[in-house]
Amino acid sequence: DGGITQSPKYLFRKEGQNVTLSCEQNLNHDAMYWYRQDPGQGLRLIYYSQIVNDFQKGDIAEGYSVSREKKESFPLTVTSAQKNPTAFYLCASRRDRTNTEAFFGQGTRLTVV
Amino acid sequence: KQEVTQIPAALSVPEGENLVLNCSFTDSAIYNLQWFRQDPGKGLTSLLLIQSSQREQTSGRLNASLDKSSGRSTLYIAASQPGDSATYLCAVDSSNTGKLIFGQGTTLQVKP
């Protein structure tokens, strides 16, 4: 079955630690996106990539980093510079950047301990 | 700057009722609008995508309409069922990058 796989489902981060969230898709989509969801707020865009080896900052990129070395993979690193990382993180992909459906993974819940 | 608003934030209806969820956006220059469903603790499931040139899309008991000039979209759910209970999110694509701008969602409860 084609889809988007995010792992892990739950992640706990200690203060000052970097953690990496995995996002893999087998839909052969060009564009991939990372969103953050906080209670009572809509999803906000962190980073996006429209093609391999290229990515752009979204609205809340500070404290995060990404890479796009392969078409099917778009990992997100939450660095120690992100002061309030506790949230639900969602990865999405689209066949291309225009007029195509966005498909989402099942999310990773990150908690600072 | 594009802003998306969904009203009401929560809605509770008895089973079998037809209902309408509302979505409004401030900038009518959009490429498309998409409706999603989210169950608690889960990812988003795409329901309907309406391109800017379209007025409506239908899938089963769901019908979404788009009025770009007034900055509004509605999601109509016919004959609601308890399994329809979830949060419904609308999102607009107003750039040529595929980035989506989301509303805060409407949480729907359908009571048996």
JSON list of C-alpha atoms in Angstrom, two decimals:
[
{"chain": "A", "resi": 1, "resn": "ASP", "atom": "CA", "xyz": [0.00, 0.00, 0.00]},
{"chain": "A", "resi": 2, "resn": "GLY", "atom": "CA", "xyz": [1.25, 3.49, -0.84]},
{"chain": "A", "resi": 3, "resn": "GLY", "atom": "CA", "xyz": [1.48, 6.00, 1.93]},
{"chain": "A", "resi": 4, "resn": "ILE", "atom": "CA", "xyz": [3.52, 8.06, 4.34]},
{"chain": "A", "resi": 5, "resn": "THR", "atom": "CA", "xyz": [5.21, 6.49, 7.33]},
{"chain": "A", "resi": 6, "resn": "GLN", "atom": "CA", "xyz": [6.30, 8.56, 10.31]},
{"chain": "A", "resi": 7, "resn": "SER", "atom": "CA", "xyz": [8.39, 7.16, 13.13]},
{"chain": "A", "resi": 8, "resn": "PRO", "atom": "CA", "xyz": [8.51, 6.97, 16.01]},
{"chain": "A", "resi": 9, "resn": "LYS", "atom": "CA", "xyz": [4.90, 7.49, 17.08]},
{"chain": "A", "resi": 10, "resn": "TYR", "atom": "CA", "xyz": [6.01, 8.85, 20.47]},
{"chain": "A", "resi": 11, "resn": "LEU", "atom": "CA", "xyz": [9.33, 10.53, 21.25]},
{"chain": "A", "resi": 12, "resn": "PHE", "atom": "CA", "xyz": [10.72, 11.93, 24.46]},
{"chain": "A", "resi": 13, "resn": "ARG", "atom": "CA", "xyz": [13.46, 14.53, 24.45]},
{"chain": "A", "resi": 14, "resn": "LYS", "atom": "CA", "xyz": [15.65, 15.66, 27.30]},
{"chain": "A", "resi": 15, "resn": "GLU", "atom": "CA", "xyz": [16.60, 19.30, 27.68]},
{"chain": "A", "resi": 16, "resn": "GLY", "atom": "CA", "xyz": [19.47, 20.23, 25.35]},
{"chain": "A", "resi": 17, "resn": "GLN", "atom": "CA", "xyz": [19.14, 17.12, 23.20]},
{"chain": "A", "resi": 18, "resn": "ASN", "atom": "CA", "xyz": [18.67, 16.96, 19.43]},
{"chain": "A", "resi": 19, "resn": "VAL", "atom": "CA", "xyz": [16.16, 14.43, 18.12]},
{"chain": "A", "resi": 20, "resn": "THR", "atom": "CA", "xyz": [15.27, 13.35, 14.59]},
{"chain": "A", "resi": 21, "resn": "LEU", "atom": "CA", "xyz": [11.80, 12.48, 13.33]},
{"chain": "A", "resi": 22, "resn": "SER", "atom": "CA", "xyz": [11.56, 10.18, 10.35]},
{"chain": "A", "resi": 23, "resn": "CYS", "atom": "CA", "xyz": [9.22, 10.61, 7.36]},
{"chain": "A", "resi": 24, "resn": "GLU", "atom": "CA", "xyz": [9.21, 8.16, 4.45]},
{"chain": "A", "resi": 25, "resn": "GLN", "atom": "CA", "xyz": [6.82, 8.05, 1.47]},
{"chain": "A", "resi": 26, "resn": "ASN", "atom": "CA", "xyz": [6.40, 5.49, -1.28]},
{"chain": "A", "resi": 27, "resn": "LEU", "atom": "CA", "xyz": [3.96, 7.56, -3.34]},
{"chain": "A", "resi": 28, "resn": "ASN", "atom": "CA", "xyz": [6.68, 8.87, -5.68]},
{"chain": "A", "resi": 29, "resn": "HIS", "atom": "CA", "xyz": [5.71, 12.42, -4.68]},
{"chain": "A", "resi": 30, "resn": "ASP", "atom": "CA", "xyz": [8.05, 15.30, -5.43]},
{"chain": "A", "resi": 31, "resn": "ALA", "atom": "CA", "xyz": [6.95, 17.66, -2.65]},
{"chain": "A", "resi": 32, "resn": "MET", "atom": "CA", "xyz": [7.18, 16.99, 1.08]},
{"chain": "A", "resi": 33, "resn": "TYR", "atom": "CA", "xyz": [6.23, 19.12, 4.09]},
{"chain": "A", "resi": 34, "resn": "TRP", "atom": "CA", "xyz": [6.59, 19.23, 7.87]},
{"chain": "A", "resi": 35, "resn": "TYR", "atom": "CA", "xyz": [3.85, 20.78, 10.01]},
{"chain": "A", "resi": 36, "resn": "ARG", "atom": "CA", "xyz": [3.55, 21.30, 13.73]},
{"chain": "A", "resi": 37, "resn": "GLN", "atom": "CA", "xyz": [0.21, 21.06, 15.55]},
{"chain": "A", "resi": 38, "resn": "ASP", "atom": "CA", "xyz": [-0.39, 22.55, 19.00]},
{"chain": "A", "resi": 39, "resn": "PRO", "atom": "CA", "xyz": [-3.63, 22.26, 21.01]},
{"chain": "A", "resi": 40, "resn": "GLY", "atom": "CA", "xyz": [-6.14, 24.89, 19.98]},
{"chain": "A", "resi": 41, "resn": "GLN", "atom": "CA", "xyz": [-4.05, 25.98, 16.99]},
{"chain": "A", "resi": 42, "resn": "GLY", "atom": "CA", "xyz": [-4.09, 25.00, 13.37]},
{"chain": "A", "resi": 43, "resn": "LEU", "atom": "CA", "xyz": [-1.18, 23.32, 11.69]},
{"chain": "A", "resi": 44, "resn": "ARG", "atom": "CA", "xyz": [1.85, 25.52, 11.04]},
{"chain": "A", "resi": 45, "resn": "LEU", "atom": "CA", "xyz": [4.47, 24.89, 8.38]},
{"chain": "A", "resi": 46, "resn": "ILE", "atom": "CA", "xyz": [8.03, 24.23, 9.53]},
{"chain": "A", "resi": 47, "resn": "TYR", "atom": "CA", "xyz": [9.92, 23.28, 6.34]},
{"chain": "A", "resi": 48, "resn": "TYR", "atom": "CA", "xyz": [9.10, 22.07, 2.85]},
{"chain": "A", "resi": 49, "resn": "SER", "atom": "CA", "xyz": [10.90, 20.53, -0.07]},
{"chain": "A", "resi": 50, "resn": "GLN", "atom": "CA", "xyz": [9.78, 20.50, -3.69]},
{"chain": "A", "resi": 51, "resn": "ILE", "atom": "CA", "xyz": [12.67, 18.46, -5.07]},
{"chain": "A", "resi": 52, "resn": "VAL", "atom": "CA", "xyz": [15.58, 16.36, -3.90]},
{"chain": "A", "resi": 53, "resn": "ASN", "atom": "CA", "xyz": [18.49, 18.33, -2.42]},
{"chain": "A", "resi": 54, "resn": "ASP", "atom": "CA", "xyz": [16.39, 21.46, -2.06]},
{"chain": "A", "resi": 55, "resn": "PHE", "atom": "CA", "xyz": [14.24, 22.72, 0.82]},
{"chain": "A", "resi": 56, "resn": "GLN", "atom": "CA", "xyz": [12.76, 25.98, 2.08]},
{"chain": "A", "resi": 57, "resn": "LYS", "atom": "CA", "xyz": [11.89, 27.44, 5.46]},
{"chain": "A", "resi": 58, "resn": "GLY", "atom": "CA", "xyz": [8.26, 27.64, 6.45]},
{"chain": "A", "resi": 59, "resn": "ASP", "atom": "CA", "xyz": [6.65, 29.97, 8.97]},
{"chain": "A", "resi": 60, "resn": "ILE", "atom": "CA", "xyz": [8.26, 28.52, 12.12]},
{"chain": "A", "resi": 61, "resn": "ALA", "atom": "CA", "xyz": [11.63, 27.09, 11.02]},
{"chain": "A", "resi": 62, "resn": "GLU", "atom": "CA", "xyz": [13.72, 28.40, 13.94]},
{"chain": "A", "resi": 63, "resn": "GLY", "atom": "CA", "xyz": [15.17, 25.53, 15.99]},
{"chain": "A", "resi": 64, "resn": "TYR", "atom": "CA", "xyz": [14.54, 22.92, 13.29]},
{"chain": "A", "resi": 65, "resn": "SER", "atom": "CA", "xyz": [16.57, 21.47, 10.43]},
{"chain": "A", "resi": 66, "resn": "VAL", "atom": "CA", "xyz": [15.82, 19.11, 7.54]},
{"chain": "A", "resi": 67, "resn": "SER", "atom": "CA", "xyz": [17.49, 17.24, 4.71]},
{"chain": "A", "resi": 68, "resn": "ARG", "atom": "CA", "xyz": [16.21, 15.82, 1.41]},
{"chain": "A", "resi": 69, "resn": "GLU", "atom": "CA", "xyz": [18.87, 13.45, 0.12]},
{"chain": "A", "resi": 70, "resn": "LYS", "atom": "CA", "xyz": [16.36, 10.99, -1.32]},
{"chain": "A", "resi": 71, "resn": "LYS", "atom": "CA", "xyz": [12.99, 11.57, -2.95]},
{"chain": "A", "resi": 72, "resn": "GLU", "atom": "CA", "xyz": [11.21, 9.29, -0.52]},
{"chain": "A", "resi": 73, "resn": "SER", "atom": "CA", "xyz": [12.72, 10.63, 2.72]},
{"chain": "A", "resi": 74, "resn": "PHE", "atom": "CA", "xyz": [12.44, 13.98, 4.52]},
{"chain": "A", "resi": 75, "resn": "PRO", "atom": "CA", "xyz": [13.71, 13.74, 8.13]},
{"chain": "A", "resi": 76, "resn": "LEU", "atom": "CA", "xyz": [13.17, 16.58, 10.60]},
{"chain": "A", "resi": 77, "resn": "THR", "atom": "CA", "xyz": [15.66, 17.34, 13.38]},
{"chain": "A", "resi": 78, "resn": "VAL", "atom": "CA", "xyz": [14.44, 19.23, 16.42]},
{"chain": "A", "resi": 79, "resn": "THR", "atom": "CA", "xyz": [17.50, 20.94, 17.84]},
{"chain": "A", "resi": 80, "resn": "SER", "atom": "CA", "xyz": [18.22, 22.20, 21.33]},
{"chain": "A", "resi": 81, "resn": "ALA", "atom": "CA", "xyz": [17.61, 25.71, 19.99]},
{"chain": "A", "resi": 82, "resn": "GLN", "atom": "CA", "xyz": [13.89, 24.97, 19.76]},
{"chain": "A", "resi": 83, "resn": "LYS", "atom": "CA", "xyz": [12.65, 26.24, 23.12]},
{"chain": "A", "resi": 84, "resn": "ASN", "atom": "CA", "xyz": [9.17, 24.78, 23.09]},
{"chain": "A", "resi": 85, "resn": "PRO", "atom": "CA", "xyz": [9.32, 21.56, 21.09]},
{"chain": "A", "resi": 86, "resn": "THR", "atom": "CA", "xyz": [6.47, 19.67, 22.78]},
{"chain": "A", "resi": 87, "resn": "ALA", "atom": "CA", "xyz": [3.89, 19.22, 20.00]},
{"chain": "A", "resi": 88, "resn": "PHE", "atom": "CA", "xyz": [2.40, 16.84, 17.45]},
{"chain": "A", "resi": 89, "resn": "TYR", "atom": "CA", "xyz": [4.47, 16.74, 14.24]},
{"chain": "A", "resi": 90, "resn": "LEU", "atom": "CA", "xyz": [2.91, 15.84, 10.91]},
{"chain": "A", "resi": 91, "resn": "CYS", "atom": "CA", "xyz": [4.63, 15.04, 7.64]},
{"chain": "A", "resi": 92, "resn": "ALA", "atom": "CA", "xyz": [2.83, 15.45, 4.32]},
{"chain": "A", "resi": 93, "resn": "SER", "atom": "CA", "xyz": [3.52, 14.93, 0.65]},
{"chain": "A", "resi": 94, "resn": "ARG", "atom": "CA", "xyz": [2.00, 16.03, -2.65]},
{"chain": "A", "resi": 95, "resn": "ARG", "atom": "CA", "xyz": [2.62, 14.66, -6.15]},
{"chain": "A", "resi": 96, "resn": "ASP", "atom": "CA", "xyz": [3.75, 18.12, -7.12]},
{"chain": "A", "resi": 97, "resn": "ARG", "atom": "CA", "xyz": [3.31, 21.61, -5.80]},
{"chain": "A", "resi": 98, "resn": "THR", "atom": "CA", "xyz": [0.12, 22.54, -7.62]},
{"chain": "A", "resi": 99, "resn": "ASN", "atom": "CA", "xyz": [-3.49, 21.37, -7.43]},
{"chain": "A", "resi": 100, "resn": "THR", "atom": "CA", "xyz": [-2.84, 17.91, -6.08]},
{"chain": "A", "resi": 101, "resn": "GLU", "atom": "CA", "xyz": [-4.04, 16.37, -2.86]},
{"chain": "A", "resi": 102, "resn": "ALA", "atom": "CA", "xyz": [-1.86, 16.49, 0.21]},
{"chain": "A", "resi": 103, "resn": "PHE", "atom": "CA", "xyz": [-1.45, 13.19, 2.04]},
{"chain": "A", "resi": 104, "resn": "PHE", "atom": "CA", "xyz": [-0.39, 13.01, 5.67]},
{"chain": "A", "resi": 105, "resn": "GLY", "atom": "CA", "xyz": [1.39, 10.54, 7.90]},
{"chain": "A", "resi": 106, "resn": "GLN", "atom": "CA", "xyz": [0.08, 9.43, 11.29]},
{"chain": "A", "resi": 107, "resn": "GLY", "atom": "CA", "xyz": [2.21, 11.90, 13.22]},
{"chain": "A", "resi": 108, "resn": "THR", "atom": "CA", "xyz": [4.89, 11.88, 15.91]},
{"chain": "A", "resi": 109, "resn": "ARG", "atom": "CA", "xyz": [4.12, 13.19, 19.37]},
{"chain": "A", "resi": 110, "resn": "LEU", "atom": "CA", "xyz": [7.23, 14.80, 20.86]},
{"chain": "A", "resi": 111, "resn": "THR", "atom": "CA", "xyz": [7.43, 15.52, 24.58]},
{"chain": "A", "resi": 112, "resn": "VAL", "atom": "CA", "xyz": [10.20, 17.24, 26.49]},
{"chain": "A", "resi": 113, "resn": "VAL", "atom": "CA", "xyz": [11.02, 15.52, 29.78]},
{"chain": "B", "resi": 1, "resn": "LYS", "atom": "CA", "xyz": [-1.32, 37.46, 4.69]},
{"chain": "B", "resi": 2, "resn": "GLN", "atom": "CA", "xyz": [-3.79, 34.63, 4.17]},
{"chain": "B", "resi": 3, "resn": "GLU", "atom": "CA", "xyz": [-5.84, 33.68, 7.21]},
{"chain": "B", "resi": 4, "resn": "VAL", "atom": "CA", "xyz": [-8.29, 30.80, 7.49]},
{"chain": "B", "resi": 5, "resn": "THR", "atom": "CA", "xyz": [-11.13, 30.68, 10.01]},
{"chain": "B", "resi": 6, "resn": "GLN", "atom": "CA", "xyz": [-13.49, 27.86, 10.89]},
{"chain": "B", "resi": 7, "resn": "ILE", "atom": "CA", "xyz": [-16.69, 28.47, 12.81]},
{"chain": "B", "resi": 8, "resn": "PRO", "atom": "CA", "xyz": [-17.97, 26.94, 15.02]},
{"chain": "B", "resi": 9, "resn": "ALA", "atom": "CA", "xyz": [-15.04, 25.45, 16.93]},
{"chain": "B", "resi": 10, "resn": "ALA", "atom": "CA", "xyz": [-17.27, 22.62, 18.14]},
{"chain": "B", "resi": 11, "resn": "LEU", "atom": "CA", "xyz": [-20.58, 21.16, 17.09]},
{"chain": "B", "resi": 12, "resn": "SER", "atom": "CA", "xyz": [-22.80, 18.44, 18.57]},
{"chain": "B", "resi": 13, "resn": "VAL", "atom": "CA", "xyz": [-25.70, 16.97, 16.61]},
{"chain": "B", "resi": 14, "resn": "PRO", "atom": "CA", "xyz": [-27.99, 13.94, 16.86]},
{"chain": "B", "resi": 15, "resn": "GLU", "atom": "CA", "xyz": [-27.45, 11.04, 14.49]},
{"chain": "B", "resi": 16, "resn": "GLY", "atom": "CA", "xyz": [-29.15, 11.40, 11.12]},
{"chain": "B", "resi": 17, "resn": "GLU", "atom": "CA", "xyz": [-28.99, 15.17, 10.96]},
{"chain": "B", "resi": 18, "resn": "ASN", "atom": "CA", "xyz": [-27.63, 16.97, 7.91]},
{"chain": "B", "resi": 19, "resn": "LEU", "atom": "CA", "xyz": [-25.00, 19.53, 8.83]},
{"chain": "B", "resi": 20, "resn": "VAL", "atom": "CA", "xyz": [-22.76, 22.24, 7.38]},
{"chain": "B", "resi": 21, "resn": "LEU", "atom": "CA", "xyz": [-19.25, 23.17, 8.45]},
{"chain": "B", "resi": 22, "resn": "ASN", "atom": "CA", "xyz": [-17.93, 26.57, 7.48]},
{"chain": "B", "resi": 23, "resn": "CYS", "atom": "CA", "xyz": [-14.51, 27.78, 6.37]},
{"chain": "B", "resi": 24, "resn": "SER", "atom": "CA", "xyz": [-13.58, 31.35, 5.43]},
{"chain": "B", "resi": 25, "resn": "PHE", "atom": "CA", "xyz": [-10.35, 32.80, 4.06]},
{"chain": "B", "resi": 26, "resn": "THR", "atom": "CA", "xyz": [-9.19, 36.38, 3.73]},
{"chain": "B", "resi": 27, "resn": "ASP", "atom": "CA", "xyz": [-7.42, 36.33, 0.33]},
{"chain": "B", "resi": 28, "resn": "SER", "atom": "CA", "xyz": [-9.48, 35.04, -2.60]},
{"chain": "B", "resi": 29, "resn": "ALA", "atom": "CA", "xyz": [-6.37, 34.38, -4.73]},
{"chain": "B", "resi": 30, "resn": "ILE", "atom": "CA", "xyz": [-6.14, 30.66, -4.00]},
{"chain": "B", "resi": 31, "resn": "TYR", "atom": "CA", "xyz": [-5.11, 27.68, -6.11]},
{"chain": "B", "resi": 32, "resn": "ASN", "atom": "CA", "xyz": [-7.21, 25.15, -4.25]},
{"chain": "B", "resi": 33, "resn": "LEU", "atom": "CA", "xyz": [-8.89, 24.32, -0.97]},
{"chain": "B", "resi": 34, "resn": "GLN", "atom": "CA", "xyz": [-8.81, 20.98, 0.77]},
{"chain": "B", "resi": 35, "resn": "TRP", "atom": "CA", "xyz": [-10.96, 19.50, 3.53]},
{"chain": "B", "resi": 36, "resn": "PHE", "atom": "CA", "xyz": [-9.45, 16.99, 5.97]},
{"chain": "B", "resi": 37, "resn": "ARG", "atom": "CA", "xyz": [-10.66, 14.81, 8.80]},
{"chain": "B", "resi": 38, "resn": "GLN", "atom": "CA", "xyz": [-8.56, 14.17, 11.93]},
{"chain": "B", "resi": 39, "resn": "ASP", "atom": "CA", "xyz": [-9.35, 11.57, 14.56]},
{"chain": "B", "resi": 40, "resn": "PRO", "atom": "CA", "xyz": [-7.87, 12.08, 18.07]},
{"chain": "B", "resi": 41, "resn": "GLY", "atom": "CA", "xyz": [-4.13, 11.46, 18.13]},
{"chain": "B", "resi": 42, "resn": "LYS", "atom": "CA", "xyz": [-4.03, 10.60, 14.42]},
{"chain": "B", "resi": 43, "resn": "GLY", "atom": "CA", "xyz": [-2.87, 12.17, 11.20]},
{"chain": "B", "resi": 44, "resn": "LEU", "atom": "CA", "xyz": [-5.04, 13.95, 8.66]},
{"chain": "B", "resi": 45, "resn": "THR", "atom": "CA", "xyz": [-7.17, 12.13, 6.10]},
{"chain": "B", "resi": 46, "resn": "SER", "atom": "CA", "xyz": [-7.95, 13.98, 2.90]},
{"chain": "B", "resi": 47, "resn": "LEU", "atom": "CA", "xyz": [-11.68, 14.24, 2.19]},
{"chain": "B", "resi": 48, "resn": "LEU", "atom": "CA", "xyz": [-12.08, 16.57, -0.77]},
{"chain": "B", "resi": 49, "resn": "LEU", "atom": "CA", "xyz": [-9.91, 18.86, -2.90]},
{"chain": "B", "resi": 50, "resn": "ILE", "atom": "CA", "xyz": [-11.57, 21.75, -4.75]},
{"chain": "B", "resi": 51, "resn": "GLN", "atom": "CA", "xyz": [-9.54, 23.55, -7.36]},
{"chain": "B", "resi": 52, "resn": "SER", "atom": "CA", "xyz": [-10.01, 27.30, -7.75]},
{"chain": "B", "resi": 53, "resn": "SER", "atom": "CA", "xyz": [-11.90, 26.85, -11.04]},
{"chain": "B", "resi": 54, "resn": "GLN", "atom": "CA", "xyz": [-14.42, 24.48, -9.45]},
{"chain": "B", "resi": 55, "resn": "ARG", "atom": "CA", "xyz": [-17.54, 25.30, -7.46]},
{"chain": "B", "resi": 56, "resn": "GLU", "atom": "CA", "xyz": [-18.03, 21.99, -5.66]},
{"chain": "B", "resi": 57, "resn": "GLN", "atom": "CA", "xyz": [-16.85, 18.44, -5.17]},
{"chain": "B", "resi": 58, "resn": "THR", "atom": "CA", "xyz": [-18.74, 15.41, -3.91]},
{"chain": "B", "resi": 59, "resn": "SER", "atom": "CA", "xyz": [-17.68, 12.16, -2.30]},
{"chain": "B", "resi": 60, "resn": "GLY", "atom": "CA", "xyz": [-20.36, 9.89, -0.90]},
{"chain": "B", "resi": 61, "resn": "ARG", "atom": "CA", "xyz": [-22.27, 11.76, 1.83]},
{"chain": "B", "resi": 62, "resn": "LEU", "atom": "CA", "xyz": [-19.87, 14.70, 1.64]},
{"chain": "B", "resi": 63, "resn": "ASN", "atom": "CA", "xyz": [-20.23, 17.77, -0.55]},
{"chain": "B", "resi": 64, "resn": "ALA", "atom": "CA", "xyz": [-17.83, 20.69, -0.46]},
{"chain": "B", "resi": 65, "resn": "SER", "atom": "CA", "xyz": [-18.52, 24.01, -2.12]},
{"chain": "B", "resi": 66, "resn": "LEU", "atom": "CA", "xyz": [-16.22, 26.91, -2.90]},
{"chain": "B", "resi": 67, "resn": "ASP", "atom": "CA", "xyz": [-17.06, 30.58, -3.41]},
{"chain": "B", "resi": 68, "resn": "LYS", "atom": "CA", "xyz": [-13.75, 32.29, -4.08]},
{"chain": "B", "resi": 69, "resn": "SER", "atom": "CA", "xyz": [-15.17, 35.78, -4.46]},
{"chain": "B", "resi": 70, "resn": "SER", "atom": "CA", "xyz": [-16.65, 35.75, -0.97]},
{"chain": "B", "resi": 71, "resn": "GLY", "atom": "CA", "xyz": [-13.77, 33.75, 0.54]},
{"chain": "B", "resi": 72, "resn": "ARG", "atom": "CA", "xyz": [-15.93, 30.88, 1.74]},
{"chain": "B", "resi": 73, "resn": "SER", "atom": "CA", "xyz": [-16.18, 27.12, 1.59]},
{"chain": "B", "resi": 74, "resn": "THR", "atom": "CA", "xyz": [-18.70, 24.81, 3.18]},
{"chain": "B", "resi": 75, "resn": "LEU", "atom": "CA", "xyz": [-18.56, 21.08, 3.88]},
{"chain": "B", "resi": 76, "resn": "TYR", "atom": "CA", "xyz": [-22.00, 19.48, 3.86]},
{"chain": "B", "resi": 77, "resn": "ILE", "atom": "CA", "xyz": [-22.40, 16.12, 5.60]},
{"chain": "B", "resi": 78, "resn": "ALA", "atom": "CA", "xyz": [-25.62, 14.29, 4.87]},
{"chain": "B", "resi": 79, "resn": "ALA", "atom": "CA", "xyz": [-27.30, 11.88, 7.27]},
{"chain": "B", "resi": 80, "resn": "SER", "atom": "CA", "xyz": [-24.60, 12.14, 9.93]},
{"chain": "B", "resi": 81, "resn": "GLN", "atom": "CA", "xyz": [-23.43, 9.02, 11.76]},
{"chain": "B", "resi": 82, "resn": "PRO", "atom": "CA", "xyz": [-21.53, 8.54, 15.06]},
{"chain": "B", "resi": 83, "resn": "GLY", "atom": "CA", "xyz": [-18.54, 7.45, 12.97]},
{"chain": "B", "resi": 84, "resn": "ASP", "atom": "CA", "xyz": [-18.40, 10.96, 11.52]},
{"chain": "B", "resi": 85, "resn": "SER", "atom": "CA", "xyz": [-17.29, 12.28, 14.92]},
{"chain": "B", "resi": 86, "resn": "ALA", "atom": "CA", "xyz": [-13.88, 13.88, 14.41]},
{"chain": "B", "resi": 87, "resn": "THR", "atom": "CA", "xyz": [-12.19, 17.22, 13.86]},
{"chain": "B", "resi": 88, "resn": "TYR", "atom": "CA", "xyz": [-12.64, 18.66, 10.37]},
{"chain": "B", "resi": 89, "resn": "LEU", "atom": "CA", "xyz": [-9.96, 20.98, 9.02]},
{"chain": "B", "resi": 90, "resn": "CYS", "atom": "CA", "xyz": [-9.94, 23.13, 5.93]},
{"chain": "B", "resi": 91, "resn": "ALA", "atom": "CA", "xyz": [-6.76, 24.38, 4.30]},
{"chain": "B", "resi": 92, "resn": "VAL", "atom": "CA", "xyz": [-6.05, 26.71, 1.41]},
{"chain": "B", "resi": 93, "resn": "ASP", "atom": "CA", "xyz": [-3.15, 26.72, -1.01]},
{"chain": "B", "resi": 94, "resn": "SER", "atom": "CA", "xyz": [-2.51, 30.33, -1.99]},
{"chain": "B", "resi": 95, "resn": "SER", "atom": "CA", "xyz": [1.06, 30.08, -3.24]},
{"chain": "B", "resi": 96, "resn": "ASN", "atom": "CA", "xyz": [2.71, 28.15, -6.04]},
{"chain": "B", "resi": 97, "resn": "THR", "atom": "CA", "xyz": [4.62, 26.02, -3.58]},
{"chain": "B", "resi": 98, "resn": "GLY", "atom": "CA", "xyz": [1.92, 23.65, -2.37]},
{"chain": "B", "resi": 99, "resn": "LYS", "atom": "CA", "xyz": [2.08, 25.07, 1.16]},
{"chain": "B", "resi": 100, "resn": "LEU", "atom": "CA", "xyz": [-1.21, 24.81, 2.99]},
{"chain": "B", "resi": 101, "resn": "ILE", "atom": "CA", "xyz": [-2.64, 27.35, 5.42]},
{"chain": "B", "resi": 102, "resn": "PHE", "atom": "CA", "xyz": [-4.99, 25.70, 7.91]},
{"chain": "B", "resi": 103, "resn": "GLY", "atom": "CA", "xyz": [-7.97, 26.78, 9.91]},
{"chain": "B", "resi": 104, "resn": "GLN", "atom": "CA", "xyz": [-8.18, 25.69, 13.54]},
{"chain": "B", "resi": 105, "resn": "GLY", "atom": "CA", "xyz": [-10.80, 23.06, 12.83]},
{"chain": "B", "resi": 106, "resn": "THR", "atom": "CA", "xyz": [-14.35, 22.21, 13.87]},
{"chain": "B", "resi": 107, "resn": "THR", "atom": "CA", "xyz": [-14.74, 19.31, 16.30]},
{"chain": "B", "resi": 108, "resn": "LEU", "atom": "CA", "xyz": [-17.89, 17.40, 15.47]},
{"chain": "B", "resi": 109, "resn": "GLN", "atom": "CA", "xyz": [-19.72, 15.02, 17.79]},
{"chain": "B", "resi": 110, "resn": "VAL", "atom": "CA", "xyz": [-22.58, 12.95, 16.40]},
{"chain": "B", "resi": 111, "resn": "LYS", "atom": "CA", "xyz": [-24.66, 11.44, 19.18]},
{"chain": "B", "resi": 112, "resn": "PRO", "atom": "CA", "xyz": [-26.38, 8.06, 18.69]}
]
